[in-house]
Short mmCIF file of C-alpha atoms in Angstrom, two decimals:
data_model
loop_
_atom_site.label_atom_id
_atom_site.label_comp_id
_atom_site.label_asym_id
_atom_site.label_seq_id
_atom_site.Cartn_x
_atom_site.Cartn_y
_atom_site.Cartn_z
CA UNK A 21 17.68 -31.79 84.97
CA UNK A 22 18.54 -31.44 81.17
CA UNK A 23 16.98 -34.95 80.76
CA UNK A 24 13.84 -33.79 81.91
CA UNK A 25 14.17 -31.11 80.06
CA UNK A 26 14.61 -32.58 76.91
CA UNK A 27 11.75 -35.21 77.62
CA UNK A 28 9.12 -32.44 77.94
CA UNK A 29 10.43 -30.58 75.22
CA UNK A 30 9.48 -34.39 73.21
CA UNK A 31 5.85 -34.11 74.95
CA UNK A 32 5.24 -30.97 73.93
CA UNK A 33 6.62 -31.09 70.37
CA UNK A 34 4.98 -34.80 70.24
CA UNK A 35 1.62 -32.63 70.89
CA UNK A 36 1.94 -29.50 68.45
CA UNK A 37 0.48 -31.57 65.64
CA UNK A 38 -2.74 -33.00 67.53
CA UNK A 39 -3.14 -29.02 68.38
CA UNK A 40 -3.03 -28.00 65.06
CA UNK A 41 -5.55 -31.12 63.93
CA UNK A 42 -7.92 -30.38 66.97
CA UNK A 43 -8.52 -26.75 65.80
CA UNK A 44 -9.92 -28.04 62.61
CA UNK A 45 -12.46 -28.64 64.76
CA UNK A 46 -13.37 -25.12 65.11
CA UNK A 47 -14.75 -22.85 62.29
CA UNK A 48 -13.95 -20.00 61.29
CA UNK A 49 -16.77 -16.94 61.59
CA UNK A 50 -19.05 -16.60 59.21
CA UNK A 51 -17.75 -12.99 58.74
CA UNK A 52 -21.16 -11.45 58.21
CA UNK A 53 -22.38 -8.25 60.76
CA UNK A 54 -25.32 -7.77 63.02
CA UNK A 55 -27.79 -6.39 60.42
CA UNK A 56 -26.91 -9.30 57.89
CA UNK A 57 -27.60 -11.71 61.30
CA UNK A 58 -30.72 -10.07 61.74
CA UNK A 59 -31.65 -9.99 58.07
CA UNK A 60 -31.25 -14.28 58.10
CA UNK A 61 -32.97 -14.59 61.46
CA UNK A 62 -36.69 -12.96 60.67
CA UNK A 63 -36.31 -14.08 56.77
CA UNK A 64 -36.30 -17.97 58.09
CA UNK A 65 -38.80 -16.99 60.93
CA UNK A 66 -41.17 -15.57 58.60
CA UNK A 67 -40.52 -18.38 55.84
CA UNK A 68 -41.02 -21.14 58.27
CA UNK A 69 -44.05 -19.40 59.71
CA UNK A 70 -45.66 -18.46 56.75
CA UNK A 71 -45.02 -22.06 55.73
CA UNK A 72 -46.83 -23.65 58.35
CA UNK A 73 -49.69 -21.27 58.38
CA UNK A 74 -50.73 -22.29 55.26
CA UNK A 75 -49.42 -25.82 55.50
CA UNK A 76 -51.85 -26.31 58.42
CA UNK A 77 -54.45 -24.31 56.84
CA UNK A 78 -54.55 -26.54 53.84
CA UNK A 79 -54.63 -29.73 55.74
CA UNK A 80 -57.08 -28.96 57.28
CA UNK A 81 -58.31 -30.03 60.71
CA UNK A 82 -58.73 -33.65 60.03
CA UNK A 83 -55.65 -34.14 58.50
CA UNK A 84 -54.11 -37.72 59.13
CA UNK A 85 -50.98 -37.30 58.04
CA UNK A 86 -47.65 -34.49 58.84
CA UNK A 87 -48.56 -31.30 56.86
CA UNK A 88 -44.98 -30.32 57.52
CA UNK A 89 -41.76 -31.66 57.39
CA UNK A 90 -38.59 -30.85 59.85
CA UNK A 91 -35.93 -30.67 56.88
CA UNK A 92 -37.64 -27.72 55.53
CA UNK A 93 -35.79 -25.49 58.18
CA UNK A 94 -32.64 -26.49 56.73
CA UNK A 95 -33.97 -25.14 53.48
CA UNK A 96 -34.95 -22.18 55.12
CA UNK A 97 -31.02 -21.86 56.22
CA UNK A 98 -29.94 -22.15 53.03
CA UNK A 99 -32.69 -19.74 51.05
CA UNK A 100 -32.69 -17.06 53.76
CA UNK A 101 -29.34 -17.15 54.86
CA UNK A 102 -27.13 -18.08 52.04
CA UNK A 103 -29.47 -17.10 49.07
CA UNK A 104 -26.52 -16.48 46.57
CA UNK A 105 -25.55 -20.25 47.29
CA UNK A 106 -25.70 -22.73 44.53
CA UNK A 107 -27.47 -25.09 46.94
CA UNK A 108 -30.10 -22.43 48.02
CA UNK A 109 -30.93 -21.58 44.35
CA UNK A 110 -35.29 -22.60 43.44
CA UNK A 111 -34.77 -25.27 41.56
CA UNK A 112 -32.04 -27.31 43.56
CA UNK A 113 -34.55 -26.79 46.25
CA UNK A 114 -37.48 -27.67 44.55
CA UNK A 115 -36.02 -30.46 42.41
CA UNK A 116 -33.64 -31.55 44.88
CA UNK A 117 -36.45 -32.20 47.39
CA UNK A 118 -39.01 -33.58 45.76
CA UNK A 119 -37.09 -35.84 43.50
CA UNK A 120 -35.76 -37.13 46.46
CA UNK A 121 -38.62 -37.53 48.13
CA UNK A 122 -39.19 -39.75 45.00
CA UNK A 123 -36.45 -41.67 45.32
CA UNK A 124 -37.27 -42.48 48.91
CA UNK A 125 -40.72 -43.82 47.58
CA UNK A 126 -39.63 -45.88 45.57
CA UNK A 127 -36.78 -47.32 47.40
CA UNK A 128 -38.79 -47.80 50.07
CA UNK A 129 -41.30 -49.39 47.56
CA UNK A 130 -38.65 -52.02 46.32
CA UNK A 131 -36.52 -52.73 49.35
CA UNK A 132 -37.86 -53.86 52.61
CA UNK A 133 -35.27 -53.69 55.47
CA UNK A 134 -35.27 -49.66 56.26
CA UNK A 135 -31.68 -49.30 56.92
CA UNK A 136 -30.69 -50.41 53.96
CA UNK A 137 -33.94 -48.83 51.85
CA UNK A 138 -32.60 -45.34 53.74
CA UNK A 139 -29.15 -45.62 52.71
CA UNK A 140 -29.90 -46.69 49.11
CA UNK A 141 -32.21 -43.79 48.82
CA UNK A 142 -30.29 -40.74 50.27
CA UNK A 143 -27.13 -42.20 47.87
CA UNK A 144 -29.45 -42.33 44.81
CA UNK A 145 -30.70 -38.95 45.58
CA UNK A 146 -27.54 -37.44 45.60
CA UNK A 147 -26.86 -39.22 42.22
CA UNK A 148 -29.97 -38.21 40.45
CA UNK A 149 -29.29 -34.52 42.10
CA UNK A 150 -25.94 -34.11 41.10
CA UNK A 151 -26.54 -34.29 36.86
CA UNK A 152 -29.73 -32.36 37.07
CA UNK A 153 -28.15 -29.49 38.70
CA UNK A 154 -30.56 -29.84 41.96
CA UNK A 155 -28.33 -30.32 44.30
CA UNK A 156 -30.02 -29.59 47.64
CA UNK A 157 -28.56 -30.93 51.07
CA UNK A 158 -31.68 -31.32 52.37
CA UNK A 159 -32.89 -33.10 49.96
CA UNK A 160 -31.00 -36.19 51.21
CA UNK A 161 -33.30 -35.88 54.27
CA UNK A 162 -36.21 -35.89 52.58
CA UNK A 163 -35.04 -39.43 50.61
CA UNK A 164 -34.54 -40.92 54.68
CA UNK A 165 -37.28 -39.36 55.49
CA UNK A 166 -39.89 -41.03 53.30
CA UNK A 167 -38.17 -43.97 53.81
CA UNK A 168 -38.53 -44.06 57.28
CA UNK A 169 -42.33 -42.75 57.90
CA UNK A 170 -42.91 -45.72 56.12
CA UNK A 171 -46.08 -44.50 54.25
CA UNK A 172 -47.50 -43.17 51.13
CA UNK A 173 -44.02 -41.83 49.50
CA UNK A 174 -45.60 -40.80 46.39
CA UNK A 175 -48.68 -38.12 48.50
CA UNK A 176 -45.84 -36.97 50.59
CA UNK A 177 -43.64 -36.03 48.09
CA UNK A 178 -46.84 -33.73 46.62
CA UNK A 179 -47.55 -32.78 50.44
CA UNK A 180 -46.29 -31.54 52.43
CA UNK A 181 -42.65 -31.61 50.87
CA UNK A 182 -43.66 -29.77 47.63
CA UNK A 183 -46.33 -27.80 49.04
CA UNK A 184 -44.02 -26.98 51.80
CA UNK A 185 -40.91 -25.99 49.40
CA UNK A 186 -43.18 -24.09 46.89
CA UNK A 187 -44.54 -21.52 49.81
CA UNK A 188 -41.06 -21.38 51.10
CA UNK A 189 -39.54 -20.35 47.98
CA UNK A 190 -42.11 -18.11 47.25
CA UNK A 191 -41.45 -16.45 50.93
CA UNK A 192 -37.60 -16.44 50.10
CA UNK A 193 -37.85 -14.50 46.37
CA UNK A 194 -39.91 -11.70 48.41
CA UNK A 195 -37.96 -11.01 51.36
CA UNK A 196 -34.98 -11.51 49.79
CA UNK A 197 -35.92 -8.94 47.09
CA UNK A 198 -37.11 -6.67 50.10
CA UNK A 199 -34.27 -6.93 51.26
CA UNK A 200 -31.88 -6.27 49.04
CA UNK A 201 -30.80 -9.98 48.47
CA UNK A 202 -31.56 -10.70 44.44
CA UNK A 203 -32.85 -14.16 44.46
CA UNK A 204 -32.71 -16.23 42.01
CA UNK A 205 -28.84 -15.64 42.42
CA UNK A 206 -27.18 -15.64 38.84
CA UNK A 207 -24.76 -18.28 38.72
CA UNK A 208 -22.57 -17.01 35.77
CA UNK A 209 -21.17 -13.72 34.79
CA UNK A 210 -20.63 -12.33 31.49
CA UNK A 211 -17.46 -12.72 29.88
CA UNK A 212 -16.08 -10.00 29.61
CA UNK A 213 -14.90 -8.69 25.91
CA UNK A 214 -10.77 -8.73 26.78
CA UNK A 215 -8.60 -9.42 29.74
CA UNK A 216 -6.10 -7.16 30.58
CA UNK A 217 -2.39 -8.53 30.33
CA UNK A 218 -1.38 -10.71 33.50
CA UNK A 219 -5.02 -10.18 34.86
CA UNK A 220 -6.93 -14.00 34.99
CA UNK A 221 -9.49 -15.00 32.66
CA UNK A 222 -13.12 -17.01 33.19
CA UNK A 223 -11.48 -19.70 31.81
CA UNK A 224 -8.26 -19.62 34.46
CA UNK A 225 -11.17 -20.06 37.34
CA UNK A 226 -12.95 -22.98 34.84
CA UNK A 227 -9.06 -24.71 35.22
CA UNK A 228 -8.56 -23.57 39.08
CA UNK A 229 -12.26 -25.63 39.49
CA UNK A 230 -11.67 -28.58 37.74
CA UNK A 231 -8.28 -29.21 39.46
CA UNK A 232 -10.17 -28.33 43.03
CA UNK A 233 -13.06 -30.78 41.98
CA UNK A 234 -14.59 -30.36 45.06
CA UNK A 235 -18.44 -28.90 45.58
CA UNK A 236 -18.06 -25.20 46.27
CA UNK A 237 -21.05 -23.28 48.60
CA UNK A 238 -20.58 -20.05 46.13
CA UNK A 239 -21.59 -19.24 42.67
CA UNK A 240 -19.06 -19.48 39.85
CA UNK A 241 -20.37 -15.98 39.11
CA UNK A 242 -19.69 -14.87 42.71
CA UNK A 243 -16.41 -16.96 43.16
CA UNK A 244 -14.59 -15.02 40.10
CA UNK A 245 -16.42 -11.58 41.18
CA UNK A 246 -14.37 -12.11 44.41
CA UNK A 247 -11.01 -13.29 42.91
CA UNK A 248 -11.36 -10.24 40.98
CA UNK A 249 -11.77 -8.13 44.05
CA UNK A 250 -9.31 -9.50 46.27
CA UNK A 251 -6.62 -9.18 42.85
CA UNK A 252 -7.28 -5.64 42.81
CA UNK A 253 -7.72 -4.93 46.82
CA UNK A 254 -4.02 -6.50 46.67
CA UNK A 255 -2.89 -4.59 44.10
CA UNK A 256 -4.48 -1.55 45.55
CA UNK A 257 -2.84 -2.47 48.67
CA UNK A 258 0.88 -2.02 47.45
CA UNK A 259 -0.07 0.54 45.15
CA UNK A 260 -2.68 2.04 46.06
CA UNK A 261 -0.54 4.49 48.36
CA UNK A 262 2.02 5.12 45.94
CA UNK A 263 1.98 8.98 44.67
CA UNK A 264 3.13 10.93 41.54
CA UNK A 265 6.20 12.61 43.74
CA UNK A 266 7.37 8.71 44.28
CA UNK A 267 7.95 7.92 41.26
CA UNK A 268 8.42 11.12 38.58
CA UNK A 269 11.51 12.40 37.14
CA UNK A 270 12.49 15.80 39.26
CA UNK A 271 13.75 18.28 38.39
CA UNK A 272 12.78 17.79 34.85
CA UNK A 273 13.98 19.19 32.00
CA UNK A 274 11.72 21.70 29.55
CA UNK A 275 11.98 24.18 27.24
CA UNK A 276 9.79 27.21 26.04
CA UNK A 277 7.51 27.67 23.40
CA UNK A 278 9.87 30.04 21.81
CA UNK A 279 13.16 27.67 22.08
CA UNK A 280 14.50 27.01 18.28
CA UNK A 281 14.34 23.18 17.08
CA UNK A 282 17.74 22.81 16.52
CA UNK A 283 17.82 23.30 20.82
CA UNK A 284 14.96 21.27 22.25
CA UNK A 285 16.64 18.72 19.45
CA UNK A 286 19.84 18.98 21.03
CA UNK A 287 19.01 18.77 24.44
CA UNK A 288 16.54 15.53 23.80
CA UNK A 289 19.89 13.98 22.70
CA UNK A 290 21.94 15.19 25.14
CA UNK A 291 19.90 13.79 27.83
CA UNK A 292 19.28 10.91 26.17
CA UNK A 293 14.93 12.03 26.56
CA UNK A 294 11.82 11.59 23.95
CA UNK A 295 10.07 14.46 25.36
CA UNK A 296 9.93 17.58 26.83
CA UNK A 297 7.57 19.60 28.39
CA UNK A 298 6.90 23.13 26.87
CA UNK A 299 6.56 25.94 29.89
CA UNK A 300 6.04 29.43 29.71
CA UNK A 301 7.49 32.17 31.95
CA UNK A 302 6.14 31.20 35.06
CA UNK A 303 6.77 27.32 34.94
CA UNK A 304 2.84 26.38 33.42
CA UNK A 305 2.82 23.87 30.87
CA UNK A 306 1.30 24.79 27.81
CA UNK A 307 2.66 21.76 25.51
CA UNK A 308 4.69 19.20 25.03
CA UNK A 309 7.39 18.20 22.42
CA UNK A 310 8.29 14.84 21.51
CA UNK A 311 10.54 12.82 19.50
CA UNK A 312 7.60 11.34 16.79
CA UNK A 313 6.18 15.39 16.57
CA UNK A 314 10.34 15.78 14.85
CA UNK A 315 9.53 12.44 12.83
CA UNK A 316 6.01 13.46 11.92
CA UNK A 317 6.94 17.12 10.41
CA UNK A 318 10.81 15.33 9.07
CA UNK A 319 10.64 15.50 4.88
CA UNK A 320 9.64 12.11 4.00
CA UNK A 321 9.71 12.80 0.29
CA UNK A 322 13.20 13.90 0.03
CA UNK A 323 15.59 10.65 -0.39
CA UNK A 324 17.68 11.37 2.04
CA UNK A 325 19.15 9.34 5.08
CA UNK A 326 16.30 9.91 7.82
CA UNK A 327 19.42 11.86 9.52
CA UNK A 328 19.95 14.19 6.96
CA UNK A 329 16.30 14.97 6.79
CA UNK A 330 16.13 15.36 10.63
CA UNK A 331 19.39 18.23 10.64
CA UNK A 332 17.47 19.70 7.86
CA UNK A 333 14.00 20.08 10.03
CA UNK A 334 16.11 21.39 13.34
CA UNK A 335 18.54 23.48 11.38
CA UNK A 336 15.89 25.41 9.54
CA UNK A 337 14.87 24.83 6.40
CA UNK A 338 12.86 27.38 3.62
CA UNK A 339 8.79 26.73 4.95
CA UNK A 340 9.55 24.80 7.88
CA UNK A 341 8.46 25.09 11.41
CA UNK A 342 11.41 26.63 13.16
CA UNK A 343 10.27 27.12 17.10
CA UNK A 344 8.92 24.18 19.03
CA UNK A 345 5.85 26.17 19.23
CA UNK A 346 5.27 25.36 16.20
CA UNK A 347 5.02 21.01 16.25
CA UNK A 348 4.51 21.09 19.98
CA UNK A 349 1.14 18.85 21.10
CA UNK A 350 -1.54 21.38 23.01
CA UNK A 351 -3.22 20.67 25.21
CA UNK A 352 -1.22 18.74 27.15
CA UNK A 353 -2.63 15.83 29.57
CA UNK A 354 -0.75 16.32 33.20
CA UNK A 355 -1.12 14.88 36.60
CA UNK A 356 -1.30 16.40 39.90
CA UNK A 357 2.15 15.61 42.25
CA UNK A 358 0.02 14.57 45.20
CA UNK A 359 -2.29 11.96 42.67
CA UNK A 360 -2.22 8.39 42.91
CA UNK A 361 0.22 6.32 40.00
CA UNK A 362 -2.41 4.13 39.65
CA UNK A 363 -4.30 6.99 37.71
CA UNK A 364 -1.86 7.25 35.36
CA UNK A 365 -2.49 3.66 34.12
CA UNK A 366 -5.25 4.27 31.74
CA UNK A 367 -3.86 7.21 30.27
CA UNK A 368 -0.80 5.13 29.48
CA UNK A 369 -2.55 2.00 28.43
CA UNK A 370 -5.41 3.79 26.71
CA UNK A 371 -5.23 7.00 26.06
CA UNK A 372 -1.80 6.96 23.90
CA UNK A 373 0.40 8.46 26.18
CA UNK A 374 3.94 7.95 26.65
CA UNK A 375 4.78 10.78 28.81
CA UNK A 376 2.75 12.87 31.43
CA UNK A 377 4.46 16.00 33.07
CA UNK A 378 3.49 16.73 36.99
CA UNK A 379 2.41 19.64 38.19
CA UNK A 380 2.29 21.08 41.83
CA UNK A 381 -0.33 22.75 43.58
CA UNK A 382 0.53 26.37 41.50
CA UNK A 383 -0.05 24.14 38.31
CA UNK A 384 3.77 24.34 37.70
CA UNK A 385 5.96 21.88 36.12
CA UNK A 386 7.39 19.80 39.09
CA UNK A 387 8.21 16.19 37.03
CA UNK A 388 7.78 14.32 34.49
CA UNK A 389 6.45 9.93 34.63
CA UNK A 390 6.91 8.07 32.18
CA UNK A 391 5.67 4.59 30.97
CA UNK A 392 8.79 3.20 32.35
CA UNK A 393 8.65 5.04 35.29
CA UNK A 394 5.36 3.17 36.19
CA UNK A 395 6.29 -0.11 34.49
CA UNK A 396 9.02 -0.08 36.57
CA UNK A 397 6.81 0.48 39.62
CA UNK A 398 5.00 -2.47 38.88
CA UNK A 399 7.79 -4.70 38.13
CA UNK A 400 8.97 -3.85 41.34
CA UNK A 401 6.25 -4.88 43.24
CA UNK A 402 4.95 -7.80 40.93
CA UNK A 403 8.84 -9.59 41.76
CA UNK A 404 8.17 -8.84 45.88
CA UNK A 405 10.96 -6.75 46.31
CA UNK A 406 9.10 -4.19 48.84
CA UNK A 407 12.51 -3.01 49.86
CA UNK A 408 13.00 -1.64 46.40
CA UNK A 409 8.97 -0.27 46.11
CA UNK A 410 8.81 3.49 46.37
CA UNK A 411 7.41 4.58 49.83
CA UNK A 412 5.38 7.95 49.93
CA UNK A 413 7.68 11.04 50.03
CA UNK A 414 10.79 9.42 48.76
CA UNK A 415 10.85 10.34 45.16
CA UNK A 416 13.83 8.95 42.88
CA UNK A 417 14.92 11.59 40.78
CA UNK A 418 16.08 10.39 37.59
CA UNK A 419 17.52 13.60 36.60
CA UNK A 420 19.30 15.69 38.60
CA UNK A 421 19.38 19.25 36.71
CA UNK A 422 16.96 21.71 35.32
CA UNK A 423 16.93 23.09 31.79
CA UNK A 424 14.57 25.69 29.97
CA UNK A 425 16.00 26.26 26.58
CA UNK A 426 14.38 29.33 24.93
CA UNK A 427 14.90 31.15 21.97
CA UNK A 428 17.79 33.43 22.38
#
């Protein structure tokens, strides 16, 4: 029993990787909904039909030859359906299929066995494409298929096939613009003037391309647009939910406008703090006090030891300020305790802020973030340690008294 066991445990084991292989086979979905379906349907319906109509028209009744040629609907694909596609782009369809329709000619001109004049021509095609930025899948058709109607190459590469591609393109930059497609698709972005720290660069996607060196279906423009969007749907992702009251200092300490120097001073050193908010009587902040407003207003012209100079601004000294009312910074920029952290990143990283007291509903003093209160948010989740990431509701106090230090 355990031997048979064993044996179809081999069989099925033995089969895993041919699963895995044959599912290959099977695409993933296009990942596009009903009205963008609909949108590609009647844009190629209308192209192709319009195409023909006038195709026909223009041949007239008499006409010997095709007025229209069967590759064009995989143009139409690519125009109406993907028209932000490098391949879909005018002139890779234009160039693409009427140089190749060239290069069928004249292979077809030169070499007289048909298999080989086909293959030569779709292969040369692709290698005059390729450097002249034309690129067009179906332009490899239109090389074979020259070659094989075994006629005039050089009036069917005028018509139908550029007849045919000029009406279609013509068709694809209206309905596209109709609807809300812009087409031509631009193909680069701007660069933009800085990138933040850690954030990639144009150039990190020029590296990531030339190490792929594979042809990409997407726009360089469009392929960055969406590295940047996915960076920052991640980000917003384990971030995004993260609140003020996860990650502030509570209770936090404060002091009142009328609170001596020599006080705030101490209790700054005491708890080991370069700021404090200033509150009145009923907890509303109306200031704050930092360590560079007791630098700023410090004697710089006396030659003393910047200590010295430092007792003499908090211990009171003939003409100078006295209260912290008198070197706090008003107004004060706060935050709301239910507001996203991820607010409080440009204030930090523009705005010159080091230290942004919370408030609660009431507009009352409720905590205090600093920058290395959020750094250390984002260092957090930047290593992967989610079991160490804040989780909405469970604040880490940092402090664990209150203090309002007024003037006695």
């Amino acid at each position: 029993m355990s031997s048979v066991s064993v044996a179809g445990g081999k069989d099925r084991s033995a089969f895993v990787p041919f699963a895995r292989w044959a599912r290959n086979f099977w695409p993933a979905p296009l990942g596009i909904d009903g009205r963008e379906r609909l949108r590609f349907i009647v844009g190629a319906v209308i192209g192709v039909l319009l195409t023909a109509w006038l195709s026909r028209w223009w041949a007239g009744p008499a006409a010997s030859g095709p007025w229209m040629v069967a590759s064009l609907g995989a143009s139409a694909v690519l125009v109406f359906g993907m028209p932000s596609s490098p391949l879909a782009q005018p002139w890779p369809v234009l160039g693409g299929s009427t140089l190749s329709a060239l290069v069928g000619a004249v292979c077809s001109a030169l070499v007289p066995d048909p298999a080989l004049a086909g293959a030569l021509a779709v292969g040369s095609a692709i290698a005059l494409m390729v450097p002249l930025r034309c690129l067009h899948p179906p332009g490899g058709a239109m090389a074979l298929y020259v070659v094989l109607t075994a006629g005039d190459g050089w009036h069917l590469a005028a018509f139908p096939i550029l007849f045919n591609v000029v009406v279609l393109l013509a068709a694809g930059m209206l309905y596209n613009s109709l609807t809300g497609r812009q087409y031509p698709h631009p193909q680069r972005m701007g660069r933009p003037a800085a990138a933040a720290q850690g954030a990639f660069t144009a150039s990190d996607v020029d590296v990531a391309l030339a190490h792929y060196n594979q042809v990409l279906d997407v726009s360089r423009a469009d392929l960055e647009g969406l590295l940047h969007l996915a960076g920052r749907a991640a980000f917003q992702r384990t971030l995004g939910e993260v609140r003020c009251a996860d990650i502030m200092s509570s209770p936090p300490l404060a002091v009142g406008p009328g609170a001596s120097l020599k006080d705030a001073w101490a209790l700054m050193r005491s708890a080991q703090i370069k700021a404090l908010p200033v509150v009145d009587g009923q907890q509303l902040v109306v200031g704050i006090v930092t360590v560079a407003d007791f630098m700023r207003l410090a004697n710089l012209d006396v030659h003393e030891g910047l200590g010295q100079r430092l007792r003499a601004l908090v211990m009171g000294r003939s003409g100078q300020p006295a209260a912290v009312h008198e070197i706090m910074s008003h107004p004060v920029q706060v935050a709301h305790i239910g507001q996203h952290a991820m607010d409080l990143v440009p204030l930090f990283s523009h705005g010159g802020h080091h230290h942004i007291p919370i408030v609660d509903n009431e507009s009352r003093l409720c905590g205090v973030i600093t920058q290395t209160d959020l750094v250390r948010t984002l260092a957090v989740v930047v290593q992967g340690r989610d079991e160490e990431a804040p989780k909405p509701g469970s604040a880490r106090p940092r402090r664990t008294h209150h203090a309002t230090a007024e003037a006695p």
